[in-house]
Short mmCIF file of C-alpha atoms in Angstrom, two decimals:
data_model
loop_
_atom_site.label_atom_id
_atom_site.label_comp_id
_atom_site.label_asym_id
_atom_site.label_seq_id
_atom_site.Cartn_x
_atom_site.Cartn_y
_atom_site.Cartn_z
CA MET A 21 -8.65 -28.76 19.99
CA SER A 22 -9.99 -29.62 16.54
CA PHE A 23 -11.62 -26.88 14.48
CA ASP A 24 -13.23 -26.30 11.10
CA LEU A 25 -12.87 -22.85 9.52
CA ILE A 26 -15.32 -22.25 6.68
CA LEU A 27 -14.43 -19.26 4.49
CA PHE A 28 -17.51 -18.02 2.63
CA GLY A 29 -16.12 -16.01 -0.28
CA GLY A 30 -13.12 -18.34 -0.30
CA THR A 31 -11.78 -17.14 -3.67
CA GLY A 32 -12.30 -13.46 -2.91
CA ASP A 33 -9.84 -10.64 -2.43
CA LEU A 34 -10.06 -10.55 1.38
CA VAL A 35 -9.35 -14.26 1.74
CA TRP A 36 -6.18 -14.42 -0.32
CA ARG A 37 -4.90 -10.96 0.62
CA LYS A 38 -5.50 -11.01 4.40
CA ILE A 39 -7.03 -14.18 5.82
CA MET A 40 -4.89 -16.89 4.18
CA PRO A 41 -1.57 -15.10 4.89
CA ALA A 42 -2.68 -14.64 8.52
CA LEU A 43 -3.62 -18.32 8.83
CA PHE A 44 -0.30 -19.34 7.32
CA GLN A 45 1.62 -17.14 9.78
CA ALA A 46 -0.28 -18.75 12.67
CA PHE A 47 0.58 -22.15 11.18
CA ARG A 48 4.25 -21.15 10.78
CA HIS A 49 4.42 -19.85 14.35
CA GLY A 50 2.86 -23.03 15.71
CA SER A 51 -0.07 -21.11 17.24
CA LEU A 52 -2.77 -22.56 14.97
CA PRO A 53 -4.38 -25.40 16.94
CA ALA A 54 -3.64 -28.88 15.68
CA GLY A 55 -6.43 -30.85 14.06
CA GLY A 56 -7.67 -27.95 11.98
CA ARG A 57 -9.42 -27.92 8.63
CA ILE A 58 -9.84 -24.83 6.42
CA VAL A 59 -12.53 -25.01 3.74
CA GLY A 60 -12.96 -22.32 1.10
CA VAL A 61 -16.51 -21.84 -0.18
CA ALA A 62 -17.39 -20.03 -3.43
CA ARG A 63 -19.27 -20.45 -6.71
CA ASP A 64 -16.16 -21.33 -8.72
CA ASP A 65 -16.00 -24.93 -9.92
CA LEU A 66 -12.76 -26.09 -8.27
CA SER A 67 -11.40 -29.29 -6.77
CA ASP A 68 -9.46 -29.32 -3.50
CA ASP A 69 -6.16 -29.48 -5.40
CA GLN A 70 -7.16 -26.66 -7.75
CA TYR A 71 -8.07 -24.49 -4.76
CA ARG A 72 -4.72 -25.21 -3.12
CA ALA A 73 -2.95 -24.25 -6.34
CA LEU A 74 -4.98 -21.03 -6.56
CA ILE A 75 -4.06 -20.04 -2.99
CA LYS A 76 -0.41 -20.88 -3.61
CA SER A 77 -0.34 -18.61 -6.66
CA ARG A 78 -1.88 -15.79 -4.64
CA PHE A 79 0.96 -15.96 -2.11
CA ASP A 80 3.21 -14.50 -4.81
CA ASN A 81 1.49 -11.17 -4.11
CA VAL A 82 2.16 -11.31 -0.36
CA GLU A 83 5.16 -9.49 1.10
CA LEU A 84 8.32 -11.59 0.86
CA ALA A 85 8.78 -12.33 4.58
CA LYS A 86 5.28 -13.81 4.75
CA ARG A 87 5.56 -16.09 1.72
CA PRO A 88 5.85 -19.82 2.39
CA SER A 89 8.55 -22.01 0.91
CA ASP A 90 7.34 -24.90 -1.24
CA GLU A 91 7.86 -27.25 1.70
CA GLU A 92 5.99 -24.97 4.11
CA PHE A 93 3.07 -24.54 1.75
CA ALA A 94 2.83 -28.28 1.14
CA ARG A 95 2.33 -28.82 4.88
CA PHE A 96 -0.11 -25.87 5.15
CA ALA A 97 -2.04 -27.01 2.06
CA ALA A 98 -2.87 -30.29 3.79
CA LEU A 99 -5.32 -28.24 5.91
CA LEU A 100 -7.06 -26.71 2.87
CA GLY A 101 -10.17 -27.94 1.14
CA TYR A 102 -12.84 -26.48 -1.12
CA LEU A 103 -16.60 -26.72 -1.54
CA ARG A 104 -18.54 -25.21 -4.42
CA MET A 105 -21.68 -23.47 -3.15
CA ASP A 106 -24.28 -21.00 -4.32
CA LEU A 107 -24.93 -19.12 -1.09
CA SER A 108 -28.45 -18.20 -2.17
CA ASN A 109 -29.36 -21.87 -2.77
CA PRO A 110 -30.65 -23.55 0.43
CA SER A 111 -29.88 -27.07 -0.82
CA ASP A 112 -26.16 -26.27 -1.02
CA TYR A 113 -26.03 -25.81 2.75
CA GLY A 114 -26.99 -29.47 3.09
CA ARG A 115 -23.81 -30.33 1.20
CA LEU A 116 -21.85 -28.14 3.63
CA ALA A 117 -23.47 -29.94 6.57
CA ALA A 118 -22.48 -33.29 5.05
CA ARG A 119 -18.89 -32.09 4.60
CA LEU A 120 -18.69 -31.00 8.23
CA ALA A 121 -20.22 -34.26 9.41
CA GLU A 122 -17.34 -36.21 7.84
CA ARG A 123 -15.25 -35.27 10.86
CA PRO A 124 -16.99 -33.56 13.80
CA ALA A 125 -14.90 -30.70 15.22
CA ASP A 126 -14.81 -29.09 18.66
CA VAL A 127 -15.28 -25.65 17.09
CA VAL A 128 -16.77 -24.58 13.75
CA VAL A 129 -15.98 -21.04 12.58
CA MET A 130 -18.05 -19.64 9.72
CA TYR A 131 -16.21 -16.59 8.31
CA VAL A 132 -18.62 -14.59 6.10
CA ALA A 133 -16.24 -12.69 3.81
CA THR A 134 -18.90 -11.90 1.20
CA ALA A 135 -20.88 -8.94 -0.04
CA PRO A 136 -22.85 -7.45 2.91
CA GLY A 137 -26.12 -8.28 1.18
CA LEU A 138 -25.48 -11.98 1.79
CA PHE A 139 -24.87 -11.75 5.55
CA THR A 140 -28.45 -12.43 6.59
CA VAL A 141 -28.97 -15.07 3.89
CA VAL A 142 -25.91 -17.02 5.02
CA CYS A 143 -26.83 -16.84 8.71
CA GLU A 144 -30.43 -17.89 8.07
CA GLN A 145 -29.37 -20.83 5.90
CA ILE A 146 -26.73 -21.93 8.40
CA ALA A 147 -29.52 -22.18 10.96
CA ALA A 148 -31.92 -23.89 8.54
CA ALA A 149 -29.28 -26.56 7.91
CA GLY A 150 -28.85 -27.09 11.65
CA LEU A 151 -25.31 -25.68 11.65
CA ASN A 152 -25.91 -23.07 14.36
CA GLY A 153 -25.16 -25.32 17.32
CA PRO A 154 -23.24 -24.14 20.39
CA GLN A 155 -19.89 -25.06 18.84
CA THR A 156 -20.49 -22.66 15.92
CA ARG A 157 -19.03 -19.14 15.74
CA VAL A 158 -19.84 -16.73 12.91
CA VAL A 159 -17.47 -13.92 11.86
CA LEU A 160 -19.05 -10.97 10.07
CA GLU A 161 -16.85 -8.55 8.12
CA LYS A 162 -17.58 -4.85 7.79
CA PRO A 163 -19.52 -2.97 6.60
CA LEU A 164 -22.37 -4.34 8.69
CA GLY A 165 -25.12 -2.31 7.10
CA HIS A 166 -25.31 0.95 5.21
CA ASP A 167 -27.04 2.97 7.91
CA LEU A 168 -28.66 2.50 11.32
CA ALA A 169 -31.81 0.80 9.98
CA SER A 170 -29.92 -1.75 7.87
CA ASN A 171 -27.49 -2.44 10.70
CA ARG A 172 -30.38 -3.11 13.08
CA ALA A 173 -32.02 -5.39 10.51
CA ILE A 174 -28.84 -7.46 10.10
CA ASN A 175 -28.30 -7.68 13.87
CA LYS A 176 -31.93 -8.69 14.44
CA THR A 177 -31.72 -11.49 11.88
CA VAL A 178 -28.35 -12.76 13.11
CA ARG A 179 -29.40 -12.68 16.77
CA GLY A 180 -32.52 -14.61 15.82
CA VAL A 181 -30.46 -17.67 14.87
CA LEU A 182 -27.30 -17.23 16.97
CA LYS A 183 -26.50 -16.17 20.52
CA GLU A 184 -24.57 -12.93 20.97
CA GLU A 185 -21.52 -14.84 22.22
CA GLN A 186 -21.45 -16.75 18.91
CA ILE A 187 -21.27 -13.58 16.80
CA PHE A 188 -17.85 -12.08 16.09
CA ARG A 189 -18.19 -8.67 14.38
CA ILE A 190 -14.66 -8.06 13.21
CA ASP A 191 -12.83 -4.73 13.06
CA HIS A 192 -9.24 -5.53 12.14
CA TYR A 193 -7.97 -2.27 13.67
CA LEU A 194 -8.71 -3.72 17.11
CA GLY A 195 -6.32 -6.58 16.35
CA LYS A 196 -3.36 -4.37 15.47
CA PRO A 197 -0.45 -4.72 17.91
CA SER A 198 -0.30 -0.94 18.20
CA VAL A 199 -3.93 -0.77 19.36
CA GLN A 200 -3.24 -3.55 21.86
CA ASN A 201 -0.40 -1.42 23.17
CA LEU A 202 -2.78 1.53 23.49
CA PHE A 203 -4.80 -0.53 25.99
CA ALA A 204 -1.56 -1.63 27.69
CA LEU A 205 -0.33 1.96 27.87
CA ARG A 206 -3.51 3.11 29.57
CA PHE A 207 -4.44 0.21 31.80
CA GLY A 208 -1.15 -1.65 32.35
CA ASN A 209 0.87 1.33 33.57
CA ALA A 210 0.35 3.99 36.21
CA LEU A 211 2.39 6.64 34.39
CA PHE A 212 -0.17 8.27 32.08
CA GLU A 213 -3.57 7.42 33.57
CA PRO A 214 -3.48 10.24 36.19
CA LEU A 215 -2.83 12.69 33.31
CA TRP A 216 -5.50 11.21 31.02
CA ARG A 217 -8.13 13.91 31.58
CA ARG A 218 -9.32 17.41 30.76
CA GLU A 219 -7.09 19.18 33.30
CA THR A 220 -3.89 18.14 31.51
CA ILE A 221 -4.89 17.33 27.91
CA ALA A 222 -5.64 20.14 25.46
CA ASN A 223 -6.84 18.07 22.48
CA ILE A 224 -6.57 14.63 20.88
CA GLN A 225 -6.13 13.99 17.16
CA ILE A 226 -6.75 10.73 15.27
CA THR A 227 -5.34 10.49 11.74
CA ILE A 228 -5.83 7.53 9.39
CA ALA A 229 -4.30 8.51 6.05
CA GLU A 230 -3.83 6.52 2.86
CA ASP A 231 -1.85 7.52 -0.21
CA LEU A 232 -3.64 4.91 -2.34
CA GLY A 233 -6.81 5.57 -4.27
CA VAL A 234 -9.73 3.16 -4.58
CA GLU A 235 -7.70 0.72 -6.74
CA LYS A 236 -10.04 -2.04 -8.00
CA ARG A 237 -12.78 -1.25 -5.48
CA GLY A 238 -14.26 1.77 -7.26
CA ALA A 239 -17.83 0.47 -7.49
CA PHE A 240 -17.85 -0.68 -3.86
CA TYR A 241 -16.26 2.49 -2.52
CA ASP A 242 -18.58 4.75 -4.50
CA SER A 243 -21.55 3.32 -2.60
CA THR A 244 -19.72 3.51 0.73
CA GLY A 245 -17.44 6.53 1.16
CA ALA A 246 -14.91 7.44 3.83
CA LEU A 247 -17.43 8.05 6.63
CA ARG A 248 -18.90 4.55 6.43
CA ASP A 249 -15.64 2.86 5.45
CA MET A 250 -13.37 4.34 8.13
CA VAL A 251 -15.03 6.69 10.63
CA GLN A 252 -18.08 4.67 11.71
CA ASN A 253 -15.91 1.72 12.65
CA HIS A 254 -12.11 2.10 12.82
CA ALA A 255 -11.84 5.72 13.93
CA LEU A 256 -14.63 5.51 16.50
CA GLN A 257 -13.15 2.32 17.94
CA LEU A 258 -9.84 4.16 18.39
CA LEU A 259 -11.66 7.06 20.02
CA CYS A 260 -13.31 4.61 22.43
CA ALA A 261 -9.95 3.07 23.32
CA ILE A 262 -8.57 6.52 24.12
CA GLY A 263 -11.59 7.88 25.94
CA MET A 264 -13.02 4.91 27.85
CA GLU A 265 -12.87 4.54 31.60
CA PRO A 266 -10.78 1.67 33.04
CA PRO A 267 -12.86 -1.53 32.87
CA ILE A 268 -13.34 -3.54 36.06
CA ASN A 269 -11.44 -6.47 34.47
CA SER A 270 -10.23 -7.70 31.10
CA HIS A 271 -13.37 -9.67 30.24
CA ALA A 272 -15.01 -8.90 26.90
CA ASP A 273 -18.22 -7.37 28.22
CA ALA A 274 -16.41 -5.24 30.80
CA ILE A 275 -14.33 -3.67 28.00
CA ARG A 276 -17.26 -3.30 25.62
CA ASP A 277 -19.47 -1.76 28.31
CA GLU A 278 -16.94 1.05 28.74
CA LYS A 279 -16.61 1.60 24.98
CA LEU A 280 -20.39 1.84 24.72
CA LYS A 281 -20.44 4.57 27.39
CA VAL A 282 -18.03 6.65 25.28
CA LEU A 283 -20.20 6.32 22.17
CA ARG A 284 -23.28 7.34 24.15
CA SER A 285 -21.39 10.34 25.55
CA LEU A 286 -20.40 11.81 22.18
CA LYS A 287 -22.00 15.21 21.73
CA PRO A 288 -25.01 14.98 19.43
CA TRP A 289 -24.92 16.89 16.17
CA THR A 290 -26.80 20.14 15.59
CA PRO A 291 -27.22 22.03 12.29
CA GLU A 292 -24.56 24.49 13.48
CA THR A 293 -21.97 21.88 14.47
CA LEU A 294 -22.61 19.88 11.29
CA SER A 295 -21.74 22.96 9.22
CA GLN A 296 -18.70 23.99 11.27
CA HIS A 297 -17.23 20.75 12.61
CA VAL A 298 -17.53 18.32 9.67
CA VAL A 299 -15.54 18.60 6.45
CA ARG A 300 -15.89 16.22 3.52
CA GLY A 301 -13.65 16.14 0.48
CA GLN A 302 -13.02 14.26 -2.73
CA TYR A 303 -9.62 13.94 -4.38
CA ALA A 304 -8.91 15.57 -7.70
CA ALA A 305 -6.00 14.72 -9.99
CA GLY A 306 -2.56 15.21 -8.49
CA ASN A 307 0.81 13.61 -7.86
CA ILE A 308 1.85 10.77 -5.54
CA ASP A 309 5.59 10.09 -5.26
CA GLY A 310 6.20 12.09 -8.40
CA GLU A 311 3.66 10.20 -10.50
CA ALA A 312 0.45 11.69 -11.86
CA VAL A 313 -2.71 10.04 -10.55
CA PRO A 314 -6.30 10.52 -11.75
CA ALA A 315 -9.16 12.22 -9.96
CA TYR A 316 -11.59 10.06 -8.00
CA ARG A 317 -14.33 10.59 -10.58
CA ASP A 318 -12.00 9.21 -13.27
CA GLU A 319 -11.34 5.96 -11.39
CA LYS A 320 -12.71 2.70 -12.83
CA GLY A 321 -16.15 1.86 -11.47
CA VAL A 322 -16.82 5.36 -10.11
CA ASN A 323 -19.74 7.50 -11.27
CA PRO A 324 -18.28 10.47 -13.23
CA ALA A 325 -20.65 12.76 -11.31
CA SER A 326 -20.05 11.06 -7.95
CA MET A 327 -20.67 12.99 -4.72
CA THR A 328 -19.00 10.31 -2.59
CA GLU A 329 -16.48 11.59 -0.07
CA THR A 330 -12.91 10.26 -0.04
CA PHE A 331 -11.93 12.47 2.92
CA VAL A 332 -13.58 13.30 6.24
CA ALA A 333 -12.37 15.56 9.05
CA LEU A 334 -14.51 16.26 12.09
CA ARG A 335 -14.43 17.65 15.59
CA THR A 336 -16.32 16.13 18.48
CA GLU A 337 -16.35 16.03 22.28
CA ILE A 338 -17.02 13.36 24.90
CA ALA A 339 -19.55 14.94 27.24
CA ASN A 340 -18.56 13.41 30.56
CA TRP A 341 -16.64 14.38 33.70
CA ARG A 342 -13.23 13.20 32.44
CA TRP A 343 -13.28 14.83 29.01
CA ALA A 344 -15.65 17.82 29.19
CA GLY A 345 -14.39 20.59 26.91
CA VAL A 346 -11.55 18.58 25.29
CA PRO A 347 -11.89 18.51 21.46
CA PHE A 348 -11.29 15.23 19.64
CA TYR A 349 -10.37 15.59 15.98
CA ILE A 350 -10.67 12.77 13.46
CA ARG A 351 -9.48 12.83 9.86
CA THR A 352 -9.18 10.09 7.30
CA GLY A 353 -8.88 9.99 3.55
CA LYS A 354 -7.50 8.49 0.39
CA ARG A 355 -4.82 9.92 -1.91
CA LEU A 356 -3.33 11.95 0.92
CA ALA A 357 0.29 13.05 1.29
CA GLY A 358 1.33 9.87 3.07
CA ARG A 359 0.28 6.50 4.43
CA GLU A 360 0.15 6.77 8.19
CA ALA A 361 -2.13 6.26 11.13
CA HIS A 362 -1.47 7.79 14.51
CA ILE A 363 -3.06 9.28 17.59
CA GLU A 364 -1.70 12.51 19.05
CA VAL A 365 -2.38 13.37 22.66
CA ASN A 366 -1.53 17.05 23.05
CA PHE A 367 -0.95 18.10 26.64
CA ARG A 368 -1.47 21.59 27.95
CA PRO A 369 1.69 23.72 28.24
CA ALA A 370 3.17 24.66 31.58
CA PRO A 371 0.91 27.24 33.23
CA HIS A 372 3.76 29.69 33.84
CA ALA A 373 6.83 29.87 31.60
CA ILE A 374 10.15 30.44 33.39
CA PHE A 375 12.39 29.27 30.54
CA LYS A 376 12.92 30.66 27.08
CA SER A 377 11.64 28.39 24.34
CA PRO A 378 12.37 28.59 20.60
CA LEU A 379 8.92 27.15 19.89
CA ALA A 380 6.09 29.55 19.19
CA ASN A 381 3.69 26.81 20.28
CA ALA A 382 5.12 25.01 23.33
CA SER A 383 2.28 22.47 23.29
CA VAL A 384 3.85 20.96 20.14
CA ALA A 385 6.54 19.50 22.40
CA ASN A 386 4.14 18.44 25.16
CA ARG A 387 2.61 15.53 23.31
CA LEU A 388 2.42 11.78 23.11
CA VAL A 389 2.19 10.22 19.64
CA ILE A 390 0.90 6.66 19.34
CA ASN A 391 1.95 5.39 15.91
CA LEU A 392 -0.31 2.73 14.41
CA GLN A 393 1.04 2.32 10.86
CA PRO A 394 3.38 1.95 9.03
CA GLN A 395 5.52 2.48 12.15
CA ASP A 396 4.31 0.91 15.35
CA GLY A 397 5.40 2.58 18.55
CA LEU A 398 5.32 5.56 20.88
CA GLU A 399 6.89 9.01 20.65
CA LEU A 400 7.06 11.32 23.65
CA HIS A 401 7.85 14.92 22.73
CA LEU A 402 9.26 17.05 25.56
CA LEU A 403 11.17 20.24 26.22
CA ALA A 404 14.64 19.91 27.77
CA GLN A 405 17.13 22.51 28.91
CA ALA A 406 19.78 23.53 26.41
CA ASP A 407 22.64 25.75 27.64
CA GLN A 408 23.59 28.22 24.95
CA ARG A 409 26.88 29.97 25.70
CA THR A 410 26.99 33.60 24.61
CA SER A 411 29.84 36.08 24.81
CA SER A 412 28.63 37.42 28.14
CA ARG A 413 26.80 34.67 30.02
CA ASN A 414 25.05 31.32 29.86
CA THR A 415 21.45 31.68 28.75
CA GLN A 416 19.02 29.01 29.88
CA SER A 417 16.52 27.99 27.18
CA LEU A 418 14.46 24.97 26.24
CA ALA A 419 14.77 22.84 23.13
CA PRO A 420 12.49 20.05 21.86
CA VAL A 421 13.61 16.45 22.45
CA GLN A 422 11.97 13.18 21.59
CA LEU A 423 11.83 9.74 23.19
CA ASP A 424 11.06 7.12 20.56
CA LEU A 425 10.02 3.52 21.18
CA ASP A 426 9.76 1.34 18.07
CA PHE A 427 7.79 -1.79 18.97
CA ASP A 428 8.79 -3.62 15.79
CA LYS A 429 12.47 -3.23 16.66
CA ARG A 430 11.87 -4.13 20.30
CA PHE A 431 9.72 -7.23 19.76
CA GLY A 432 10.67 -8.17 16.17
CA SER A 433 9.43 -11.56 15.04
CA GLU A 434 7.40 -12.00 18.22
CA ARG A 435 4.73 -9.64 16.86
CA VAL A 436 1.37 -11.04 15.81
CA GLY A 437 -0.53 -9.45 12.93
CA ALA A 438 -4.09 -8.16 13.27
CA TYR A 439 -5.91 -10.88 11.33
CA GLU A 440 -3.72 -13.62 12.82
CA ARG A 441 -4.59 -12.48 16.33
CA LEU A 442 -8.29 -12.10 15.57
CA LEU A 443 -8.61 -15.48 13.85
CA LEU A 444 -6.94 -17.23 16.77
CA ASP A 445 -9.25 -15.36 19.16
CA VAL A 446 -12.32 -16.59 17.26
CA ILE A 447 -11.12 -20.18 17.41
CA ASP A 448 -10.49 -19.77 21.15
CA GLY A 449 -13.82 -18.00 21.69
CA ARG A 450 -12.35 -14.69 22.98
CA LEU A 451 -14.64 -11.73 22.25
CA ASN A 452 -12.50 -8.92 23.73
CA LEU A 453 -11.41 -7.54 20.34
CA PHE A 454 -14.78 -7.84 18.61
CA VAL A 455 -17.64 -5.35 18.47
CA ARG A 456 -20.93 -5.94 20.25
CA SER A 457 -24.20 -5.13 18.49
CA ASP A 458 -25.14 -2.22 20.78
CA GLU A 459 -21.72 -0.62 20.19
CA GLN A 460 -22.19 -0.87 16.47
CA GLU A 461 -25.71 0.54 16.53
CA GLU A 462 -24.63 3.46 18.72
CA ALA A 463 -21.85 4.30 16.27
CA TRP A 464 -24.33 4.28 13.38
CA ARG A 465 -26.73 6.44 15.40
CA TRP A 466 -24.01 9.04 15.90
CA VAL A 467 -22.88 9.25 12.25
CA GLU A 468 -26.36 9.13 10.72
CA PRO A 469 -27.07 12.89 11.12
CA ILE A 470 -23.93 13.53 9.08
CA LEU A 471 -25.16 11.24 6.32
CA ASP A 472 -28.58 12.90 6.39
CA ALA A 473 -27.04 16.38 6.15
CA TRP A 474 -24.88 15.37 3.20
CA SER A 475 -27.81 13.82 1.36
CA SER A 476 -29.47 17.25 1.14
CA ASP A 477 -26.28 19.25 0.53
CA ALA A 478 -26.11 20.13 -3.15
CA ALA A 479 -22.60 21.60 -2.78
CA GLY A 480 -21.06 18.16 -2.42
CA PRO A 481 -17.56 17.34 -1.19
CA ARG A 482 -14.74 19.87 -1.40
CA PRO A 483 -12.05 19.00 -3.96
CA TYR A 484 -8.45 18.48 -2.90
CA ALA A 485 -5.42 17.63 -4.99
CA ALA A 486 -4.16 14.06 -4.66
CA GLY A 487 -0.92 14.06 -2.69
CA THR A 488 -2.00 16.77 -0.24
CA TRP A 489 -3.50 16.58 3.25
CA GLY A 490 -7.06 17.23 2.14
CA PRO A 491 -9.22 20.35 1.76
CA SER A 492 -8.02 23.57 3.38
CA ALA A 493 -11.33 23.64 5.29
CA SER A 494 -9.92 20.83 7.45
CA SER A 495 -7.10 23.11 8.61
CA ALA A 496 -9.53 25.99 9.14
CA MET A 497 -11.78 23.78 11.28
CA ILE A 498 -9.03 22.91 13.77
CA ALA A 499 -7.51 26.41 13.62
CA ARG A 500 -10.75 27.91 14.98
CA ASP A 501 -9.85 26.26 18.29
CA GLY A 502 -6.29 27.59 18.13
CA TYR A 503 -4.76 24.21 17.17
CA CYS A 504 -3.24 22.65 14.05
CA TRP A 505 -2.65 19.26 12.50
CA SER A 506 0.84 17.87 13.26
CA GLU A 507 2.31 18.52 9.79
CA GLU A 508 1.20 22.17 9.98
CA CYS A 509 2.50 23.09 13.44
#
């Protein structure tokens, strides 16, 4: 199957840091379809050879195992081309159409890796140039809008020139192998599904923590914040994967229908729950790995009086028969004590204790941890009998034990990275791991009351020292229910 992949924003950070390495890995693994052509599009005045040289130099910043040898890159570079375009100039799309007409392809993928403000312009001009035929698929990166109204406006424009099945709204978390294994754990095995409900689960925690700051993205992040950057998309998609009902099959719409039901079942916000169940923070100066790091407001590109949150913790519930009364906790932030992402499913303790346990909180051992990054695997924490011989008799007691499955060690080089998987899915036309417009709008609808409350809150985000786990109010929020974050238990 021949394909053309057009990368709008072809010299940008996302392309060289994520997309090109993913395409090269697919090429190296032999999974990239033959007869492909990859064309970078940007305003820079470059020839094809200059673009290839630029991409090759960028591979020096990619982790060693994913760097091509000179011979490998020479073969990969034969797929690469470049076209200078001003995306706001309609006449330049005619030049793109002429380039594509040089060799008609079975599939044309337009990957819009640009500033969000250009999404509608690009889609409208693609259509005006007659490039929105049935063989065309358009990939839209996040953030898709700044709030519910802007998201609806983008979706309305895009749906006006493309069919829904041609639109691939990407969320790279859905392409992670660990998230794929979350679906496999739930719907490919009979072990946990009977326990996946309110009668046996006490609470579920989702943590997405970064130890990095905003790096070179200060101006972008200051207009976005942690709620829009991480909660509205990544965290809510993980919550849907945990909370959804089994779909009738593995088709894209069957899966997305069930995720939509979860989003519609999230308890709506009230003034009381907004004040008690949502915590926002902003990192102050601190230490990461023994090195001093600046406060968020001192980062390049950030307003010195910024009220943008770099941390969010919240509590919610899914108001349906399966999950009624089970709290779901989400927290995410920058400059935290570590880089990790995981989901903790905390089961209820045994209803009647007949063994002695050294743990003050037995539910700490009754839990399943789904590690997303940097480790990728499952941990099952249990209590097992430990015979402790005393001077007079054997005393039966329980001790914590752990079963640990490391997927990277088990599958090794067979693993497929998130962007590699998602790019191959776009070329093949598989929508399972992409977000439908009604899902996205429902997620914006749910977070918008939080944004509205913050806009009128003069107090602003709570400060927390870089290198910690966020404001103490986050711990107080979960403690009101009698629970604690994993590092505190």
